[in-house]
Tab-separated table of C-alpha atoms in Angstrom:
chain	number	residue	atom	x	y	z
A	1	MET	CA	24.542	-14.122	-5.192
A	2	THR	CA	28.011	-13.098	-3.977
A	3	GLU	CA	28.505	-12.468	-0.465
A	4	ARG	CA	28.564	-8.519	-0.915
A	5	LYS	CA	25.194	-9.033	-2.363
A	6	ASN	CA	23.946	-11.007	0.668
A	7	GLN	CA	25.192	-8.326	2.762
A	8	TYR	CA	23.311	-5.416	0.743
A	9	GLN	CA	20.091	-7.178	1.117
A	10	SER	CA	20.269	-8.253	4.677
A	11	PHE	CA	21.040	-4.488	5.313
A	12	HIS	CA	18.219	-3.232	3.447
A	13	GLU	CA	15.724	-6.108	5.094
A	14	PHE	CA	17.159	-4.839	8.460
A	15	ILE	CA	16.403	-1.129	7.644
A	16	ILE	CA	13.062	-2.110	6.353
A	17	THR	CA	12.230	-4.062	9.457
A	18	ALA	CA	13.872	-1.764	12.178
A	19	THR	CA	11.581	1.274	10.565
A	20	MET	CA	8.450	-0.744	10.827
A	21	GLN	CA	9.337	-2.031	14.743
A	22	CYS	CA	10.388	1.622	15.591
A	23	LEU	CA	6.920	2.876	14.394
A	24	ASP	CA	5.344	0.642	16.354
A	25	LYS	CA	6.374	3.616	19.276
A	26	HIS	CA	7.263	6.644	17.570
A	27	THR	CA	5.152	8.290	14.509
A	28	LEU	CA	6.977	8.846	11.816
A	29	SER	CA	7.921	12.581	12.265
A	30	GLU	CA	9.473	11.683	15.491
A	31	LEU	CA	11.490	9.020	14.387
A	32	SER	CA	14.698	9.505	13.231
A	33	VAL	CA	17.187	8.068	11.110
A	34	THR	CA	19.437	7.458	13.434
A	35	GLU	CA	16.891	5.539	15.781
A	36	ILE	CA	16.159	3.443	13.042
A	37	CYS	CA	20.065	2.752	12.388
A	38	GLU	CA	20.606	1.960	15.642
A	39	ARG	CA	17.395	-0.398	15.667
A	40	ALA	CA	18.984	-2.027	12.425
A	41	GLY	CA	22.722	-2.072	13.517
A	42	VAL	CA	23.713	-0.293	10.307
A	43	SER	CA	25.530	3.100	9.843
A	44	ARG	CA	23.556	6.052	8.731
A	45	MET	CA	26.146	5.900	5.558
A	46	ALA	CA	24.522	2.334	4.924
A	47	PHE	CA	20.901	3.969	5.447
A	48	TYR	CA	21.272	6.348	3.114
A	49	ARG	CA	23.281	3.937	0.421
A	50	HIS	CA	19.612	1.753	0.791
A	51	PHE	CA	17.150	4.958	0.960
A	52	LYS	CA	17.029	8.745	0.601
A	53	SER	CA	14.506	9.072	3.435
A	54	LYS	CA	12.448	7.497	5.678
A	55	GLU	CA	9.478	7.555	3.719
A	56	GLN	CA	11.290	5.891	1.205
A	57	VAL	CA	12.047	2.903	3.144
A	58	LEU	CA	7.831	2.636	4.121
A	59	LEU	CA	7.187	3.365	-0.103
A	60	GLU	CA	9.170	0.317	-0.241
A	61	TYR	CA	8.018	-1.906	2.097
A	62	PHE	CA	4.442	-1.276	1.005
A	63	THR	CA	4.572	-1.386	-2.311
A	64	PRO	CA	4.974	-4.900	-2.940
A	65	ILE	CA	2.187	-5.637	-0.372
A	66	TYR	CA	-0.452	-3.550	-2.589
A	67	GLY	CA	1.381	-4.229	-5.984
A	68	ASP	CA	0.957	-8.285	-5.214
A	69	PHE	CA	-2.497	-7.984	-4.484
A	70	LEU	CA	-3.405	-5.966	-7.387
A	71	ASP	CA	-1.264	-7.993	-9.746
A	72	ASN	CA	-3.004	-10.990	-8.670
A	73	LEU	CA	-6.260	-9.677	-8.800
A	74	SER	CA	-5.637	-8.556	-12.512
A	75	ASN	CA	-4.022	-11.973	-13.631
A	76	LEU	CA	-7.476	-13.597	-12.678
A	77	THR	CA	-9.062	-15.598	-15.316
A	78	GLU	CA	-12.731	-14.229	-14.553
A	79	ILE	CA	-13.153	-10.782	-12.764
A	80	ASN	CA	-16.481	-9.015	-12.149
A	81	SER	CA	-17.633	-6.403	-9.827
A	82	GLN	CA	-18.931	-9.118	-6.933
A	83	ILE	CA	-15.465	-10.964	-6.900
A	84	LEU	CA	-13.437	-7.325	-7.342
A	85	ALA	CA	-15.254	-5.919	-4.509
A	86	GLU	CA	-14.786	-9.378	-2.288
A	87	LYS	CA	-10.890	-9.370	-2.851
A	88	LEU	CA	-10.956	-5.543	-2.231
A	89	VAL	CA	-12.623	-5.977	1.104
A	90	ASP	CA	-11.059	-9.057	1.942
A	91	PHE	CA	-7.604	-7.540	1.509
A	92	PHE	CA	-8.818	-4.109	3.598
A	93	ALA	CA	-9.999	-6.210	6.218
A	94	SER	CA	-6.384	-8.043	6.504
A	95	GLN	CA	-4.900	-4.582	6.482
A	96	GLY	CA	-6.908	-3.233	9.209
A	97	ALA	CA	-3.980	-3.397	12.202
A	98	GLU	CA	-1.235	-1.560	9.418
A	99	ILE	CA	-3.753	1.023	8.830
A	100	ARG	CA	-4.643	1.710	12.153
A	101	LYS	CA	-0.982	2.005	12.895
A	102	ALA	CA	-0.092	3.998	9.994
A	103	THR	CA	-2.911	6.886	10.383
A	104	GLN	CA	-1.560	6.929	14.464
A	105	ALA	CA	2.144	7.034	13.219
A	106	GLY	CA	1.965	9.759	10.397
A	107	TYR	CA	2.038	7.703	7.377
A	108	TYR	CA	-1.436	6.830	6.007
A	109	LEU	CA	-0.850	8.990	2.748
A	110	LEU	CA	2.249	7.381	2.018
A	111	ILE	CA	0.141	3.647	1.790
A	112	PHE	CA	-2.556	5.700	0.029
A	113	GLN	CA	0.417	7.191	-2.882
A	114	VAL	CA	1.169	3.271	-2.872
A	115	PHE	CA	-2.305	2.464	-3.431
A	116	THR	CA	-3.134	4.720	-6.209
A	117	LYS	CA	-0.147	3.990	-8.363
A	118	LYS	CA	-0.843	0.410	-8.235
A	119	LEU	CA	-4.513	0.639	-8.698
A	120	ALA	CA	-3.849	2.513	-11.780
A	121	GLU	CA	-1.668	-0.190	-13.163
A	122	PHE	CA	-4.593	-2.269	-12.493
A	123	TYR	CA	-7.176	-0.126	-14.181
A	124	ASP	CA	-4.663	0.015	-17.145
A	125	LYS	CA	-4.085	-4.062	-17.451
A	126	THR	CA	-8.306	-4.343	-16.861
A	127	THR	CA	-9.840	-1.779	-18.412
A	128	THR	CA	-11.081	-2.033	-22.008
A	129	TRP	CA	-13.145	1.281	-22.539
A	130	GLU	CA	-11.785	2.861	-25.877
A	131	ASP	CA	-11.866	6.280	-24.159
A	132	TYR	CA	-9.643	5.047	-21.564
A	133	VAL	CA	-6.645	7.864	-22.019
A	134	SER	CA	-5.414	10.610	-20.668
A	135	THR	CA	-7.288	13.280	-18.545
A	136	LYS	CA	-10.550	10.596	-18.607
A	137	ARG	CA	-7.927	8.119	-17.411
A	138	GLN	CA	-6.216	10.111	-14.246
A	139	TRP	CA	-9.344	11.106	-13.509
A	140	TRP	CA	-10.730	7.785	-13.120
A	141	ASN	CA	-8.100	6.477	-11.355
A	142	ASP	CA	-7.906	9.496	-8.808
A	143	PHE	CA	-11.549	9.198	-8.283
A	144	MET	CA	-11.537	4.979	-7.667
A	145	ALA	CA	-8.379	5.149	-5.270
A	146	ALA	CA	-9.533	8.224	-3.279
A	147	GLY	CA	-13.095	6.467	-2.604
A	148	LEU	CA	-12.120	2.678	-2.255
A	149	PHE	CA	-8.799	4.074	-0.012
A	150	TYR	CA	-11.000	5.926	1.962
A	151	VAL	CA	-14.073	3.923	2.554
A	152	LEU	CA	-12.439	0.457	2.700
A	153	GLY	CA	-9.443	1.662	4.957
A	154	ASN	CA	-11.711	3.629	7.479
A	155	TRP	CA	-13.838	0.691	7.400
A	156	ALA	CA	-10.747	-1.935	8.325
A	157	LYS	CA	-9.103	0.397	10.941
A	158	HIS	CA	-12.289	0.844	12.610
A	159	SER	CA	-13.190	-3.024	11.891
A	160	GLY	CA	-16.732	-1.817	11.269
A	161	PRO	CA	-19.618	-1.446	12.049
A	162	GLU	CA	-20.914	-2.495	8.495
A	163	THR	CA	-20.434	-6.086	7.826
A	164	ARG	CA	-18.595	-7.774	5.273
A	165	GLU	CA	-21.774	-8.555	3.154
A	166	GLU	CA	-22.718	-4.871	3.153
A	167	VAL	CA	-19.508	-3.363	2.277
A	168	ILE	CA	-19.197	-5.591	-0.368
A	169	LYS	CA	-22.746	-4.769	-1.833
A	170	MET	CA	-21.666	-1.163	-1.584
A	171	VAL	CA	-18.426	-1.022	-3.533
A	172	ILE	CA	-20.051	-3.018	-5.872
A	173	GLU	CA	-22.855	-0.256	-6.340
A	174	PHE	CA	-19.987	2.245	-6.519
A	175	HIS	CA	-17.932	0.591	-8.904
A	176	GLU	CA	-20.789	-0.275	-11.633
Protein backbone atom coordinates (compact mmCIF):
# COMPACT_ATOMS: atom_id res chain seq x y z
CA MET A 1 0.00 0.00 0.00
CA THR A 2 1.31 3.44 -0.81
CA GLU A 3 1.93 6.03 1.85
CA ARG A 4 -1.05 8.06 0.61
CA LYS A 5 -3.37 5.04 0.92
CA ASN A 6 -1.99 4.33 4.38
CA GLN A 7 -2.68 7.91 5.44
CA TYR A 8 -6.19 7.76 3.97
CA GLN A 9 -6.93 4.53 5.85
CA SER A 10 -5.45 5.94 9.07
CA PHE A 11 -7.61 9.07 8.87
CA HIS A 12 -10.64 6.90 8.17
CA GLU A 13 -9.96 4.79 11.26
CA PHE A 14 -9.15 7.86 13.39
CA ILE A 15 -12.54 9.36 12.53
CA ILE A 16 -14.43 6.16 13.36
CA THR A 17 -12.55 5.72 16.65
CA ALA A 18 -13.01 9.37 17.61
CA THR A 19 -16.73 9.19 16.87
CA MET A 20 -17.19 6.14 19.05
CA GLN A 21 -15.17 7.76 21.86
CA CYS A 22 -17.14 11.00 21.66
CA LEU A 23 -20.39 9.03 21.90
CA ASP A 24 -19.30 7.91 25.36
CA LYS A 25 -20.00 11.49 26.50
CA HIS A 26 -22.51 12.89 24.00
CA THR A 27 -25.65 11.83 22.22
CA LEU A 28 -25.46 11.62 18.45
CA SER A 29 -27.59 14.74 18.08
CA GLU A 30 -25.36 16.70 20.51
CA LEU A 31 -22.15 15.56 18.88
CA SER A 32 -20.72 17.87 16.24
CA VAL A 33 -18.47 16.99 13.34
CA THR A 34 -16.05 19.60 14.71
CA GLU A 35 -15.77 17.68 18.00
CA ILE A 36 -15.12 14.46 16.12
CA CYS A 37 -12.45 16.14 14.00
CA GLU A 38 -10.73 17.64 17.03
CA ARG A 39 -10.70 14.25 18.75
CA ALA A 40 -9.43 12.50 15.58
CA GLY A 41 -6.86 15.18 14.80
CA VAL A 42 -8.22 15.75 11.29
CA SER A 43 -9.82 18.68 9.49
CA ARG A 44 -13.52 18.95 8.70
CA MET A 45 -12.53 18.66 5.04
CA ALA A 46 -10.85 15.34 5.81
CA PHE A 47 -13.98 14.17 7.63
CA TYR A 48 -16.16 14.94 4.61
CA ARG A 49 -13.70 13.28 2.23
CA HIS A 50 -14.32 10.08 4.16
CA PHE A 51 -17.94 10.35 5.30
CA LYS A 52 -21.12 12.17 4.33
CA SER A 53 -22.38 12.34 7.92
CA LYS A 54 -21.95 11.16 11.49
CA GLU A 55 -24.55 8.51 10.76
CA GLN A 56 -22.46 7.12 7.93
CA VAL A 57 -19.54 6.75 10.34
CA LEU A 58 -21.72 4.62 12.62
CA LEU A 59 -23.09 2.55 9.75
CA GLU A 60 -19.54 1.85 8.64
CA TYR A 61 -18.49 0.93 12.18
CA PHE A 62 -21.35 -1.52 12.79
CA THR A 63 -21.65 -3.08 9.33
CA PRO A 64 -18.60 -5.32 9.66
CA ILE A 65 -19.53 -6.31 13.23
CA TYR A 66 -22.99 -7.53 12.27
CA GLY A 67 -21.97 -8.55 8.75
CA ASP A 68 -19.07 -10.73 9.89
CA PHE A 69 -21.23 -12.40 12.54
CA LEU A 70 -24.03 -13.24 10.10
CA ASP A 71 -21.59 -14.23 7.31
CA ASN A 72 -19.90 -16.66 9.69
CA LEU A 73 -23.30 -17.99 10.69
CA SER A 74 -24.36 -18.54 7.08
CA ASN A 75 -21.09 -20.38 6.37
CA LEU A 76 -21.65 -23.00 9.08
CA THR A 77 -21.80 -26.48 7.61
CA GLU A 78 -24.59 -27.42 9.99
CA ILE A 79 -27.26 -24.96 11.04
CA ASN A 80 -30.56 -25.58 12.75
CA SER A 81 -32.84 -23.60 15.05
CA GLN A 82 -30.86 -24.57 18.15
CA ILE A 83 -27.50 -23.47 16.72
CA LEU A 84 -29.01 -20.32 15.24
CA ALA A 85 -30.63 -19.37 18.55
CA GLU A 86 -27.47 -20.04 20.56
CA LYS A 87 -25.30 -18.00 18.20
CA LEU A 88 -27.76 -15.10 18.09
CA VAL A 89 -28.19 -14.99 21.87
CA ASP A 90 -24.44 -15.17 22.48
CA PHE A 91 -23.76 -12.47 19.89
CA PHE A 92 -26.33 -10.11 21.37
CA ALA A 93 -25.03 -10.82 24.87
CA SER A 94 -21.58 -9.76 23.66
CA GLN A 95 -23.08 -6.54 22.27
CA GLY A 96 -25.00 -5.59 25.43
CA ALA A 97 -22.76 -2.69 26.45
CA GLU A 98 -22.75 -1.27 22.92
CA ILE A 99 -26.54 -1.59 22.66
CA ARG A 100 -26.93 0.23 26.01
CA LYS A 101 -24.60 2.97 24.75
CA ALA A 102 -26.51 3.21 21.45
CA THR A 103 -29.81 3.57 23.29
CA GLN A 104 -28.46 6.32 25.55
CA ALA A 105 -26.65 8.14 22.75
CA GLY A 106 -29.51 7.95 20.26
CA TYR A 107 -28.17 5.70 17.52
CA TYR A 108 -29.93 2.43 18.38
CA LEU A 109 -31.98 2.60 15.16
CA LEU A 110 -28.81 2.83 13.07
CA ILE A 111 -27.63 -0.49 14.51
CA PHE A 112 -31.08 -1.93 13.81
CA GLN A 113 -30.76 -0.73 10.21
CA VAL A 114 -27.45 -2.58 9.83
CA PHE A 115 -28.85 -5.71 11.49
CA THR A 116 -31.90 -5.68 9.20
CA LYS A 117 -29.78 -5.42 6.06
CA LYS A 118 -27.32 -8.10 7.16
CA LEU A 119 -30.06 -10.45 8.38
CA ALA A 120 -31.76 -10.18 4.97
CA GLU A 121 -28.46 -11.17 3.34
CA PHE A 122 -28.21 -14.09 5.78
CA TYR A 123 -31.72 -15.33 4.93
CA ASP A 124 -31.02 -14.85 1.20
CA LYS A 125 -28.09 -17.27 1.56
CA THR A 126 -29.74 -19.79 3.86
CA THR A 127 -33.47 -19.88 3.05
CA THR A 128 -34.57 -22.68 0.74
CA TRP A 129 -38.30 -21.93 0.41
CA GLU A 130 -39.47 -21.83 -3.17
CA ASP A 131 -41.81 -18.91 -2.48
CA TYR A 132 -39.16 -16.82 -0.65
CA VAL A 133 -39.44 -13.99 -3.17
CA SER A 134 -40.59 -10.42 -3.52
CA THR A 135 -43.11 -9.28 -0.92
CA LYS A 136 -42.96 -12.45 1.18
CA ARG A 137 -39.15 -12.15 1.36
CA GLN A 138 -39.36 -8.51 2.43
CA TRP A 139 -42.05 -9.09 5.06
CA TRP A 140 -40.27 -12.17 6.45
CA ASN A 141 -36.97 -10.32 6.73
CA ASP A 142 -38.55 -7.26 8.32
CA PHE A 143 -40.54 -9.36 10.78
CA MET A 144 -37.57 -11.47 11.84
CA ALA A 145 -35.16 -8.52 12.07
CA ALA A 146 -37.56 -6.41 14.13
CA GLY A 147 -38.51 -9.24 16.47
CA LEU A 148 -35.00 -10.56 17.00
CA PHE A 149 -33.42 -7.15 17.41
CA TYR A 150 -36.09 -5.90 19.79
CA VAL A 151 -36.20 -8.98 21.98
CA LEU A 152 -32.49 -9.82 21.99
CA GLY A 153 -31.42 -6.17 22.11
CA ASN A 154 -33.61 -5.48 25.13
CA TRP A 155 -32.48 -8.66 26.84
CA ALA A 156 -28.81 -7.81 26.20
CA LYS A 157 -29.00 -4.18 27.28
CA HIS A 158 -30.84 -5.07 30.49
CA SER A 159 -28.75 -8.21 31.18
CA GLY A 160 -31.78 -10.39 31.78
CA PRO A 161 -33.70 -11.23 33.93
CA GLU A 162 -34.16 -14.27 31.69
CA THR A 163 -31.30 -16.74 31.56
CA ARG A 164 -29.39 -17.44 28.38
CA GLU A 165 -31.13 -20.82 28.14
CA GLU A 166 -34.60 -19.29 28.50
CA VAL A 167 -33.87 -16.77 25.75
CA ILE A 168 -32.48 -19.49 23.46
CA LYS A 169 -35.65 -21.55 23.99
CA MET A 170 -37.81 -18.52 23.21
CA VAL A 171 -35.87 -17.73 20.00
CA ILE A 172 -36.22 -21.35 18.85
CA GLU A 173 -39.96 -21.21 19.44
CA PHE A 174 -40.27 -17.93 17.53
CA HIS A 175 -38.16 -19.16 14.63
CA GLU A 176 -39.86 -22.51 14.06
